[in-house]
Tab-separated table of C-alpha atoms in Angstrom:
chain	number	residue	atom	x	y	z
N	1	MET	CA	-11.812	-14.251	28.927
N	2	ASN	CA	-13.497	-16.815	31.326
N	3	GLU	CA	-14.186	-20.135	29.872
N	4	ASN	CA	-17.737	-20.924	29.427
N	5	THR	CA	-18.778	-23.667	31.777
N	6	ASN	CA	-21.795	-24.564	29.514
N	7	LEU	CA	-19.479	-25.937	26.817
N	8	THR	CA	-20.180	-29.469	27.417
N	9	PRO	CA	-18.722	-32.040	25.062
N	10	ARG	CA	-22.160	-32.541	23.469
N	11	LYS	CA	-22.573	-28.775	22.904
N	12	ILE	CA	-19.154	-28.538	21.349
N	13	VAL	CA	-20.028	-31.345	18.843
N	14	GLU	CA	-23.341	-29.665	18.064
N	15	TYR	CA	-21.483	-26.394	17.332
N	16	LEU	CA	-18.894	-28.122	15.092
N	17	ASP	CA	-21.768	-29.962	13.335
N	18	GLN	CA	-22.917	-26.503	12.083
N	19	TYR	CA	-19.736	-26.044	10.046
N	20	ILE	CA	-18.227	-29.450	9.443
N	21	ILE	CA	-20.010	-32.422	7.790
N	22	GLY	CA	-19.124	-35.918	9.255
N	23	GLN	CA	-15.996	-36.632	11.161
N	24	SER	CA	-17.788	-37.483	14.377
N	25	ASP	CA	-14.938	-39.320	15.982
N	26	ALA	CA	-12.671	-36.219	15.482
N	27	LYS	CA	-15.261	-33.912	16.838
N	28	ARG	CA	-15.823	-36.066	19.986
N	29	SER	CA	-12.202	-36.390	20.761
N	30	VAL	CA	-11.529	-32.622	20.464
N	31	ALA	CA	-14.624	-31.953	22.484
N	32	VAL	CA	-13.433	-34.188	25.383
N	33	ALA	CA	-9.974	-32.647	25.204
N	34	LEU	CA	-11.479	-29.175	25.633
N	35	ARG	CA	-13.736	-30.172	28.438
N	36	ASN	CA	-10.822	-31.711	30.250
N	37	ARG	CA	-9.136	-28.304	30.084
N	38	TRP	CA	-12.003	-26.906	31.758
N	39	ARG	CA	-12.005	-29.752	34.439
N	40	ALA	CA	-8.264	-29.171	35.065
N	41	SER	CA	-9.117	-25.416	35.805
N	42	ARG	CA	-11.427	-26.502	38.601
N	43	LEU	CA	-8.639	-28.555	40.373
N	44	THR	CA	-6.483	-27.444	43.225
N	45	PRO	CA	-3.251	-25.797	42.005
N	46	GLU	CA	-1.142	-28.716	43.128
N	47	MET	CA	-3.233	-31.133	41.136
N	48	ALA	CA	-3.662	-28.981	38.087
N	49	LYS	CA	0.019	-28.804	37.710
N	50	GLU	CA	0.168	-32.574	37.252
N	51	VAL	CA	-2.628	-32.655	34.581
N	52	SER	CA	-1.211	-32.054	31.038
N	53	PRO	CA	-3.433	-31.520	28.009
N	54	LYS	CA	-4.153	-34.669	25.970
N	55	ASN	CA	-2.608	-33.545	22.633
N	56	ILE	CA	-4.441	-34.831	19.525
N	57	LEU	CA	-3.011	-36.322	16.245
N	58	LEU	CA	-5.537	-36.000	13.322
N	59	ILE	CA	-4.881	-38.458	10.450
N	60	GLY	CA	-6.722	-38.109	7.214
N	61	PRO	CA	-6.401	-36.825	3.576
N	62	THR	CA	-6.492	-33.161	2.674
N	63	GLY	CA	-9.732	-31.406	2.495
N	64	VAL	CA	-11.722	-33.423	5.069
N	65	GLY	CA	-11.917	-30.947	7.921
N	66	LYS	CA	-8.737	-31.248	10.056
N	67	THR	CA	-7.799	-27.539	9.950
N	68	GLU	CA	-11.421	-26.338	10.167
N	69	ILE	CA	-12.117	-28.394	13.260
N	70	ALA	CA	-9.190	-26.657	15.092
N	71	ARG	CA	-9.987	-23.270	13.681
N	72	ARG	CA	-13.692	-23.434	14.753
N	73	ILE	CA	-12.646	-24.705	18.259
N	74	ALA	CA	-10.498	-21.709	18.799
N	75	THR	CA	-13.306	-19.375	17.655
N	76	LEU	CA	-15.676	-21.088	20.035
N	77	THR	CA	-13.431	-20.882	23.110
N	78	ARG	CA	-11.931	-17.433	22.107
N	79	ALA	CA	-8.572	-19.008	22.797
N	80	PRO	CA	-5.257	-17.932	21.287
N	81	PHE	CA	-4.781	-20.025	18.218
N	82	VAL	CA	-2.050	-20.287	15.677
N	83	LYS	CA	-1.597	-22.685	12.753
N	84	VAL	CA	1.827	-23.504	11.744
N	85	GLU	CA	3.457	-25.796	9.031
N	86	ALA	CA	5.865	-28.414	10.360
N	87	THR	CA	7.673	-28.261	7.096
N	88	LYS	CA	8.696	-24.517	7.598
N	89	TYR	CA	10.941	-25.349	10.530
N	90	THR	CA	14.520	-26.682	10.476
N	91	GLU	CA	16.656	-28.001	13.462
N	92	VAL	CA	18.879	-25.927	15.388
N	93	GLY	CA	22.074	-25.273	13.327
N	94	TYR	CA	20.321	-25.012	9.893
N	95	VAL	CA	19.213	-21.940	8.248
N	96	GLY	CA	15.421	-21.375	8.759
N	97	ARG	CA	12.810	-20.894	11.500
N	98	ASP	CA	13.364	-22.561	14.811
N	99	VAL	CA	10.519	-24.391	16.454
N	100	GLU	CA	10.215	-22.018	19.420
N	101	SER	CA	8.942	-19.318	17.044
N	102	MET	CA	5.581	-21.079	17.162
N	103	ILE	CA	5.407	-20.232	20.843
N	104	ARG	CA	6.301	-16.589	20.008
N	105	ASP	CA	3.588	-16.482	17.391
N	106	LEU	CA	1.015	-17.805	19.981
N	107	ALA	CA	2.231	-15.004	22.482
N	108	GLU	CA	1.678	-12.387	19.717
N	109	GLU	CA	-1.896	-13.646	19.042
N	110	ALA	CA	-2.669	-13.736	22.821
N	111	VAL	CA	-1.501	-10.089	23.219
N	112	ARG	CA	-3.657	-9.124	20.198
N	113	LEU	CA	-6.740	-10.810	21.667
N	114	VAL	CA	-6.230	-9.185	25.237
N	115	LYS	CA	-5.425	-5.800	23.876
N	116	LYS	CA	-8.582	-5.919	21.828
N	117	GLU	CA	-10.627	-6.834	25.016
N	118	GLU	CA	-8.901	-4.077	27.144
N	119	SER	CA	-9.366	-1.634	24.336
N	120	ALA	CA	-13.102	-2.375	24.259
N	121	ARG	CA	-13.460	-1.494	27.953
N	122	HIS	CA	-12.317	2.038	27.085
N	123	GLY	CA	-14.754	2.274	24.219
N	124	LYS	CA	-16.921	5.211	25.366
N	125	ASP	CA	-13.863	7.282	26.550
N	126	ALA	CA	-12.028	6.531	23.402
N	127	ASP	CA	-15.120	7.670	21.379
N	128	GLU	CA	-15.300	10.876	23.291
N	129	GLU	CA	-11.491	11.585	22.823
N	130	ALA	CA	-11.973	10.879	19.173
N	131	ILE	CA	-14.645	13.571	19.034
N	132	HIS	CA	-12.524	16.119	20.755
N	133	ARG	CA	-9.742	15.474	18.305
N	134	ILE	CA	-11.998	15.802	15.283
N	135	ALA	CA	-13.338	19.140	16.768
N	136	GLU	CA	-9.788	20.312	17.276
N	137	ALA	CA	-8.878	19.454	13.590
N	138	MET	CA	-11.970	21.258	12.254
N	139	TRP	CA	-11.673	24.212	14.531
N	140	PRO	CA	-8.211	24.430	16.093
N	141	SER	CA	-7.744	26.073	19.413
N	142	LYS	CA	-5.933	29.439	19.464
N	143	LYS	CA	-2.218	28.758	20.401
N	144	VAL	CA	0.729	30.890	21.117
N	145	GLU	CA	4.376	29.874	20.629
N	146	THR	CA	6.506	29.702	23.708
N	147	ARG	CA	9.587	31.822	23.768
N	148	SER	CA	11.908	29.501	25.857
N	149	PRO	CA	14.309	27.495	23.728
N	150	MET	CA	14.411	24.923	26.570
N	151	ASP	CA	10.615	24.364	26.198
N	152	ILE	CA	11.100	23.929	22.421
N	153	ILE	CA	13.842	21.366	22.882
N	154	PHE	CA	11.731	19.360	25.240
N	155	GLY	CA	8.670	19.480	23.137
N	156	GLU	CA	6.554	21.899	25.166
N	157	THR	CA	6.099	24.300	22.238
N	158	LYS	CA	2.462	25.507	22.513
N	159	LYS	CA	-0.031	26.565	25.042
N	160	GLU	CA	-3.760	26.982	24.541
N	161	THR	CA	-5.289	30.393	25.200
N	162	PRO	CA	-8.328	30.409	27.502
N	163	MET	CA	-11.755	30.403	25.452
N	164	ASP	CA	-14.462	32.800	26.166
N	165	GLU	CA	-18.091	31.382	27.140
N	166	GLY	CA	-19.361	31.926	23.646
N	167	GLU	CA	-16.492	30.098	21.915
N	168	LYS	CA	-17.068	27.200	24.469
N	169	GLU	CA	-20.797	27.007	23.512
N	170	ARG	CA	-19.993	26.992	19.777
N	171	ARG	CA	-17.226	24.249	20.275
N	172	LYS	CA	-19.677	22.126	22.305
N	173	ASP	CA	-22.325	22.530	19.623
N	174	LEU	CA	-19.699	21.437	16.994
N	175	GLU	CA	-18.913	18.273	19.131
N	176	THR	CA	-22.608	17.522	19.325
N	177	ARG	CA	-23.010	17.679	15.578
N	178	ILE	CA	-19.934	15.364	15.213
N	179	ARG	CA	-21.450	12.902	17.799
N	180	ASN	CA	-24.792	12.948	16.083
N	181	GLY	CA	-23.308	12.243	12.663
N	182	ASP	CA	-24.406	15.443	11.074
N	183	LEU	CA	-20.827	16.044	9.607
N	184	ASP	CA	-19.997	12.410	8.808
N	185	ASP	CA	-19.317	13.133	5.148
N	186	ARG	CA	-17.083	15.994	5.460
N	187	VAL	CA	-13.487	15.455	4.629
N	188	ILE	CA	-10.852	16.609	7.179
N	189	GLU	CA	-7.210	16.402	7.729
N	190	ILE	CA	-6.048	14.412	10.904
N	191	GLU	CA	-2.636	13.386	12.345
N	192	VAL	CA	-2.156	9.620	12.888
N	193	GLU	CA	0.945	7.755	14.104
N	194	GLU	CA	3.029	6.344	11.298
N	195	LYS	CA	3.250	2.742	12.271
N	196	GLY	CA	6.303	0.973	10.980
N	197	ASN	CA	7.413	-2.626	11.162
N	198	PRO	CA	9.459	-3.014	14.430
N	199	GLY	CA	11.486	-5.750	12.839
N	200	ASN	CA	9.878	-8.840	14.315
N	201	THR	CA	12.243	-11.781	13.643
N	202	ASP	CA	12.894	-15.133	15.133
N	203	ASN	CA	15.995	-13.671	16.777
N	204	GLU	CA	14.626	-12.800	20.340
N	205	GLN	CA	17.658	-10.540	21.181
N	206	ALA	CA	17.176	-8.541	17.895
N	207	ASN	CA	13.506	-8.190	18.747
N	208	GLN	CA	14.369	-6.771	22.169
N	209	ILE	CA	16.945	-4.341	20.879
N	210	SER	CA	14.569	-3.233	18.147
N	211	MET	CA	11.747	-2.621	20.678
N	212	MET	CA	14.085	-0.739	22.945
N	213	LEU	CA	15.172	1.604	20.239
N	214	SER	CA	11.656	2.171	18.914
N	215	SER	CA	10.494	3.150	22.418
N	216	MET	CA	13.312	5.744	22.666
N	217	MET	CA	12.559	7.390	19.410
N	218	PRO	CA	9.696	9.945	19.121
N	219	LYS	CA	6.585	8.844	17.404
N	220	LYS	CA	6.308	9.672	13.740
N	221	MET	CA	3.115	11.473	12.821
N	222	LYS	CA	1.676	11.810	9.354
N	223	LYS	CA	-1.318	13.882	7.979
N	224	LYS	CA	-4.137	11.994	6.427
N	225	LYS	CA	-7.313	13.273	4.685
N	226	VAL	CA	-10.383	11.212	5.715
N	227	THR	CA	-14.062	11.625	6.229
N	228	VAL	CA	-15.308	12.516	9.721
N	229	ARG	CA	-16.989	8.997	9.722
N	230	ASP	CA	-13.634	7.300	9.238
N	231	ALA	CA	-11.833	9.782	11.461
N	232	LYS	CA	-14.111	8.775	14.452
N	233	ARG	CA	-12.957	5.139	13.996
N	234	ILE	CA	-9.333	5.774	13.461
N	235	LEU	CA	-8.928	8.179	16.358
N	236	ALA	CA	-11.016	6.135	18.675
N	237	GLU	CA	-8.691	3.223	18.041
N	238	ALA	CA	-5.677	5.268	18.627
N	239	ALA	CA	-7.014	6.775	21.846
N	240	ALA	CA	-7.973	3.338	23.122
N	241	ASP	CA	-4.517	2.141	22.467
N	242	GLU	CA	-3.120	4.876	24.443
N	243	MET	CA	-5.589	4.137	27.373
N	244	VAL	CA	-4.472	0.522	27.503
N	245	ASP	CA	-1.848	-0.544	30.134
N	246	MET	CA	0.557	-2.681	28.173
N	247	GLU	CA	2.117	-4.124	31.239
N	248	VAL	CA	-1.323	-5.458	32.167
N	249	VAL	CA	-1.916	-6.662	28.707
N	250	LYS	CA	1.514	-8.568	28.623
N	251	ASP	CA	0.916	-10.316	31.930
N	252	LYS	CA	-2.686	-11.412	31.000
N	253	ALA	CA	-1.746	-12.480	27.547
N	254	ILE	CA	1.156	-14.717	28.739
N	255	HIS	CA	-1.139	-16.359	31.357
N	256	TYR	CA	-3.924	-16.701	28.755
N	257	ALA	CA	-1.637	-18.313	26.240
N	258	GLU	CA	-0.183	-20.717	28.798
N	259	GLU	CA	-3.576	-21.894	30.026
N	260	ARG	CA	-5.790	-21.846	27.019
N	261	GLY	CA	-3.542	-21.535	23.916
N	262	ILE	CA	-3.952	-23.948	21.034
N	263	ILE	CA	-1.279	-24.652	18.510
N	264	PHE	CA	-2.180	-26.570	15.270
N	265	ILE	CA	0.894	-28.237	13.568
N	266	ASP	CA	-0.066	-29.020	9.987
N	267	GLU	CA	1.709	-31.457	7.602
N	268	ILE	CA	3.604	-33.292	10.499
N	269	ASP	CA	3.560	-36.342	8.266
N	270	LYS	CA	6.182	-34.489	6.036
N	271	ILE	CA	8.756	-34.603	8.750
N	272	ALA	CA	8.071	-38.248	9.580
N	273	GLY	CA	10.115	-40.944	7.885
N	274	GLY	CA	12.199	-44.144	8.326
N	275	ARG	CA	15.599	-43.922	9.921
N	276	SER	CA	18.330	-42.558	7.600
N	277	SER	CA	21.947	-41.835	7.968
N	278	GLY	CA	22.148	-38.779	5.877
N	279	GLY	CA	20.252	-36.276	3.603
N	280	PRO	CA	17.137	-34.248	4.435
N	281	ASP	CA	15.914	-37.192	6.774
N	282	VAL	CA	18.495	-35.929	9.294
N	283	SER	CA	16.956	-32.524	9.372
N	284	ARG	CA	13.348	-33.943	9.548
N	285	GLU	CA	14.175	-35.983	12.654
N	286	GLY	CA	16.054	-33.117	14.014
N	287	VAL	CA	12.843	-30.908	13.740
N	288	GLN	CA	10.984	-33.634	15.601
N	289	ARG	CA	13.498	-33.644	18.387
N	290	ASP	CA	13.228	-29.877	18.634
N	291	ILE	CA	9.459	-29.952	18.742
N	292	LEU	CA	9.521	-32.669	21.445
N	293	PRO	CA	10.622	-30.387	24.481
N	294	ILE	CA	8.037	-27.668	23.446
N	295	VAL	CA	5.274	-30.283	23.423
N	296	GLU	CA	6.550	-31.977	26.618
N	297	GLY	CA	6.693	-28.627	28.379
N	298	ALA	CA	9.399	-26.027	28.221
N	299	THR	CA	10.025	-22.342	29.076
N	300	VAL	CA	10.356	-20.126	25.978
N	301	LYS	CA	11.528	-16.492	25.969
N	302	THR	CA	9.277	-14.187	24.202
N	303	LYS	CA	9.480	-10.361	24.011
N	304	TYR	CA	6.465	-10.261	26.404
N	305	GLY	CA	8.122	-12.551	29.022
N	306	GLN	CA	8.825	-16.049	29.820
N	307	MET	CA	6.130	-18.477	28.593
N	308	LYS	CA	5.637	-22.076	29.767
N	309	THR	CA	4.230	-24.639	27.297
N	310	ASP	CA	3.096	-27.272	29.820
N	311	HIS	CA	-0.623	-26.521	29.459
N	312	ILE	CA	-0.852	-25.578	25.713
N	313	LEU	CA	-2.974	-27.728	23.749
N	314	PHE	CA	-1.190	-29.194	20.691
N	315	MET	CA	-3.073	-30.519	17.692
N	316	ALA	CA	-1.049	-31.994	14.883
N	317	ALA	CA	-2.354	-33.208	11.549
N	318	GLY	CA	-1.263	-35.030	8.516
N	319	ALA	CA	-2.315	-37.148	5.519
N	320	PHE	CA	0.253	-39.959	6.231
N	321	HIS	CA	0.054	-41.191	2.598
N	322	VAL	CA	3.755	-41.967	2.390
N	323	SER	CA	4.758	-42.305	5.872
N	324	LYS	CA	2.734	-43.487	9.013
N	325	PRO	CA	2.447	-42.233	12.543
N	326	SER	CA	4.843	-44.952	13.819
N	327	ASP	CA	7.535	-43.237	11.682
N	328	LEU	CA	7.576	-40.338	14.014
N	329	ILE	CA	10.189	-40.663	16.776
N	330	PRO	CA	8.808	-42.650	19.719
N	331	GLU	CA	9.141	-39.786	22.220
N	332	LEU	CA	7.051	-37.546	20.023
N	333	GLN	CA	4.394	-40.250	19.393
N	334	GLY	CA	3.913	-40.567	23.122
N	335	ARG	CA	3.000	-36.899	23.381
N	336	PHE	CA	0.090	-37.347	21.131
N	337	PRO	CA	-1.874	-39.907	23.027
N	338	ILE	CA	-5.224	-39.254	21.088
N	339	ARG	CA	-5.250	-40.389	17.599
N	340	VAL	CA	-8.170	-39.958	15.314
N	341	GLU	CA	-8.372	-41.102	11.717
N	342	LEU	CA	-10.654	-38.849	9.591
N	343	SER	CA	-12.436	-40.666	6.623
N	344	SER	CA	-12.532	-39.550	3.059
N	345	LEU	CA	-15.698	-37.780	2.184
N	346	THR	CA	-18.383	-39.732	0.378
N	347	LYS	CA	-20.747	-38.414	-2.346
N	348	ASP	CA	-23.382	-37.798	0.330
N	349	ASP	CA	-20.898	-35.987	2.370
N	350	LEU	CA	-19.979	-33.610	-0.581
N	351	ARG	CA	-23.710	-33.116	-1.302
N	352	SER	CA	-24.313	-32.019	2.265
N	353	ILE	CA	-21.273	-29.682	2.237
N	354	LEU	CA	-22.787	-27.766	-0.508
N	355	THR	CA	-25.866	-26.698	1.275
N	356	GLU	CA	-25.895	-27.691	5.047
N	357	PRO	CA	-23.072	-25.769	6.902
N	358	ARG	CA	-23.513	-22.242	7.924
N	359	GLN	CA	-20.728	-21.135	5.447
N	360	ALA	CA	-22.095	-23.575	2.684
N	361	LEU	CA	-20.624	-22.924	-0.738
N	362	ILE	CA	-23.977	-22.649	-2.463
N	363	ARG	CA	-24.817	-19.756	-0.133
N	364	GLN	CA	-21.552	-18.075	-0.657
N	365	TYR	CA	-21.823	-18.096	-4.543
N	366	THR	CA	-25.551	-17.093	-4.266
N	367	ALA	CA	-24.542	-13.994	-1.969
N	368	LEU	CA	-21.784	-13.074	-4.332
N	369	LEU	CA	-23.998	-12.852	-7.376
N	370	GLU	CA	-26.775	-11.092	-5.552
N	371	THR	CA	-24.393	-8.121	-5.297
N	372	GLU	CA	-24.784	-7.846	-9.174
N	373	GLY	CA	-28.634	-8.306	-8.777
N	374	VAL	CA	-28.417	-11.870	-10.157
N	375	ASP	CA	-30.722	-14.388	-8.454
N	376	ILE	CA	-29.480	-17.932	-8.869
N	377	THR	CA	-31.334	-21.166	-8.019
N	378	PHE	CA	-29.682	-24.627	-7.827
N	379	THR	CA	-32.090	-27.511	-8.340
N	380	GLU	CA	-31.623	-30.722	-6.303
N	381	ASP	CA	-30.446	-32.684	-9.414
N	382	ALA	CA	-27.829	-29.979	-10.057
N	383	LEU	CA	-26.503	-30.280	-6.536
N	384	SER	CA	-26.470	-34.181	-6.867
N	385	ALA	CA	-24.537	-33.807	-10.235
N	386	ILE	CA	-21.887	-31.441	-8.645
N	387	ALA	CA	-21.423	-33.911	-5.737
N	388	ASP	CA	-21.260	-36.967	-8.102
N	389	ILE	CA	-18.676	-35.301	-10.371
N	390	ALA	CA	-16.551	-34.174	-7.305
N	391	SER	CA	-16.619	-37.619	-5.830
N	392	ARG	CA	-15.756	-39.262	-9.180
N	393	VAL	CA	-12.749	-36.926	-9.955
N	394	ASN	CA	-11.456	-37.299	-6.344
N	395	THR	CA	-11.537	-41.241	-6.824
N	396	GLU	CA	-9.965	-41.209	-10.462
N	397	THR	CA	-7.318	-38.486	-9.756
N	398	GLU	CA	-6.115	-37.024	-6.509
N	399	ASP	CA	-8.343	-36.894	-3.465
N	400	ILE	CA	-8.515	-33.326	-2.226
N	401	GLY	CA	-11.737	-33.673	-0.378
N	402	ALA	CA	-14.164	-30.687	-0.182
N	403	ARG	CA	-11.633	-28.435	-1.956
N	404	ARG	CA	-12.745	-30.220	-5.244
N	405	LEU	CA	-16.158	-28.453	-4.943
N	406	TYR	CA	-14.405	-25.072	-5.231
N	407	THR	CA	-12.886	-25.936	-8.546
N	408	ILE	CA	-16.015	-27.493	-9.887
N	409	LEU	CA	-18.176	-24.597	-8.868
N	410	GLU	CA	-15.755	-22.117	-10.319
N	411	ARG	CA	-15.844	-24.012	-13.493
N	412	VAL	CA	-19.757	-24.175	-13.564
N	413	LEU	CA	-20.310	-20.569	-12.678
N	414	GLU	CA	-17.426	-19.078	-14.689
N	415	ASP	CA	-19.439	-17.818	-17.628
N	416	LEU	CA	-22.326	-16.610	-15.445
N	417	SER	CA	-19.867	-14.627	-13.259
N	418	PHE	CA	-18.302	-13.002	-16.199
N	419	ASP	CA	-21.582	-11.876	-17.757
N	420	ALA	CA	-23.486	-11.129	-14.576
N	421	PRO	CA	-23.225	-7.344	-14.779
N	422	ASP	CA	-24.659	-7.419	-18.336
N	423	LEU	CA	-27.344	-10.001	-17.966
N	424	GLU	CA	-30.888	-8.819	-18.907
N	425	ASP	CA	-32.654	-11.761	-17.214
N	426	LYS	CA	-31.403	-11.739	-13.628
N	427	HIS	CA	-33.125	-14.836	-12.597
N	428	VAL	CA	-30.964	-18.057	-13.426
N	429	THR	CA	-31.849	-21.533	-12.620
N	430	ILE	CA	-28.943	-24.087	-12.606
N	431	ASP	CA	-30.046	-27.739	-13.295
N	432	GLU	CA	-28.290	-30.891	-13.856
N	433	ARG	CA	-28.155	-30.361	-17.755
N	434	TYR	CA	-26.484	-26.935	-17.146
N	435	VAL	CA	-23.889	-28.583	-14.814
N	436	ARG	CA	-23.132	-31.472	-17.291
N	437	ASN	CA	-22.902	-29.061	-20.286
N	438	LYS	CA	-20.274	-26.998	-18.404
N	439	LEU	CA	-18.217	-30.091	-17.169
N	440	GLY	CA	-19.093	-32.790	-19.645
N	441	ASP	CA	-15.957	-32.700	-21.755
N	442	VAL	CA	-13.665	-32.193	-18.808
N	443	THR	CA	-15.084	-35.019	-16.695
N	444	GLU	CA	-15.119	-37.554	-19.574
N	445	ASN	CA	-11.308	-36.995	-20.110
N	446	ILE	CA	-9.279	-37.921	-17.055
N	447	ASP	CA	-6.123	-36.325	-18.515
N	448	ILE	CA	-7.898	-32.960	-18.805
N	449	SER	CA	-9.432	-33.458	-15.382
N	450	ASN	CA	-5.901	-33.627	-13.895
N	451	TYR	CA	-5.278	-30.071	-15.113
N	452	ILE	CA	-8.621	-28.329	-14.972
N	453	LEU	CA	-10.406	-29.823	-11.986
C-alpha cells in the first residue's frame, strides 16, 4: 500500500491523458494535489499534522470528465475511493442519510482493499487448503460418531479414523490430480458459508448490535454443486478469509483511509442556492453545514473504529448552471481552495474521444461485435460525421458532453447489433453515408432529437 514515489505531477497527467481528452487544467490541479499528499508524508509528524489536503472544486457541464478524473486517480494510487451524491443527504433532523455515512462508506472500501491485499498474501496456503477440502468432498475420510452428549452439544461430533499408508498414497495422488487440473470438469458438492446481509445501515448503534449478534450465532452452511475448477476458487477465497486477521485489517484500513482516502462529492451545485427563509433551501443549506465539519476535520465513529477526516482529500463537482460557487456557504467555499473550470467538449474533442483513449468507444463496440464474428471498420469520414452530429445536437439541445456519443453510436449500430448473429457477410464498413442514413431524419428535426438523441 506504499505510495509510489515516481508519481510526479507530469506522470500523473500523462496517465490521465490515456483516458481523458482535454481538461489539462483540471488534470494539473489534481496531479499537484496528489503530489502534495506524498510531500506531506515525507514531513516530520509535527509538521505533517498542520498540512491539510488542498480540496478541489471541479466546475463544468455533465459528460466532460469530472467523475472520470477522480475515478482514474483513485485507480492509479490504489487509494480508497467513494463517489457520493450531495443530493442524497439531508440535514440532521430530517429523514434520510446523514453526511457522516460517506465516511463510513470510505471505511468499508478501505477494509475491502486491505482485506484483498492481506488475502493475497495467503494465496498459496489458501490454494492448498482448497485442494484438501475438494479431496475431502470427493473422497470423505472415515469418521466415527462420538458417544458423549456433551461433545455433541459443543459441536465436537466427529473424529477421523487413522489412514493406512496405501490410503494416504491414493489420497495424495488424488490431490495431485486436482492440483494439476485433471479433474477440473467434474461436478462435486461442497459446503460453503451462507452469507447474509448483516444489516448495514446509517445507524451506527444498530450496526454494532447486528455485528455482535451475527458473531455469536453459528455460521450457516449450505451445500452447492459446482465444478472442481470453480470449487478451487470458491474454497480458496473462503480459506484466505479465515486466515486473515480482521483486527489487523481494521487498524490498517482506518489508517489507510485517513491518510489516502478520496471522497468525490458530485452534484454539489444542487445543494447551493441563494438565502431563503423556508422550503427546501433550508435543508440544502443544512446539508452544507453538516458537510462542513467533515471537510474541516472531524472524528467519525465507524464500525471499524474512530476515523479522522483531517487528511482525506475531498473533490467536489457540479455543473453550476443555475447556481454558482459563491452560492455555497462561505465556510464551505473556503474549504475548497482549488477551483478548476472544465470546458465543454468541442467537435475535435468528441472526435478524439471516439478513438484515442484506452477505453475508446469505437474499440468497445468493435470488440462487442467481434464476439459474434463481425468485423466492423469505421472510416475517417464516419468518425468525423459522428463527432459533428454529437457536437451539433449538444449545441442545439442539452449539452451532455461525451455521453451524447453513446446515444448516437447506439442509434447507428442498432440494426447491425440486432442482425449480427445472422449476417452472412461478417465484414462491415461504416462510412459517412451509412451514419447520415441512420441519423438523417433524427438530426434534421430538433424536436425528435430531444427525445431520441
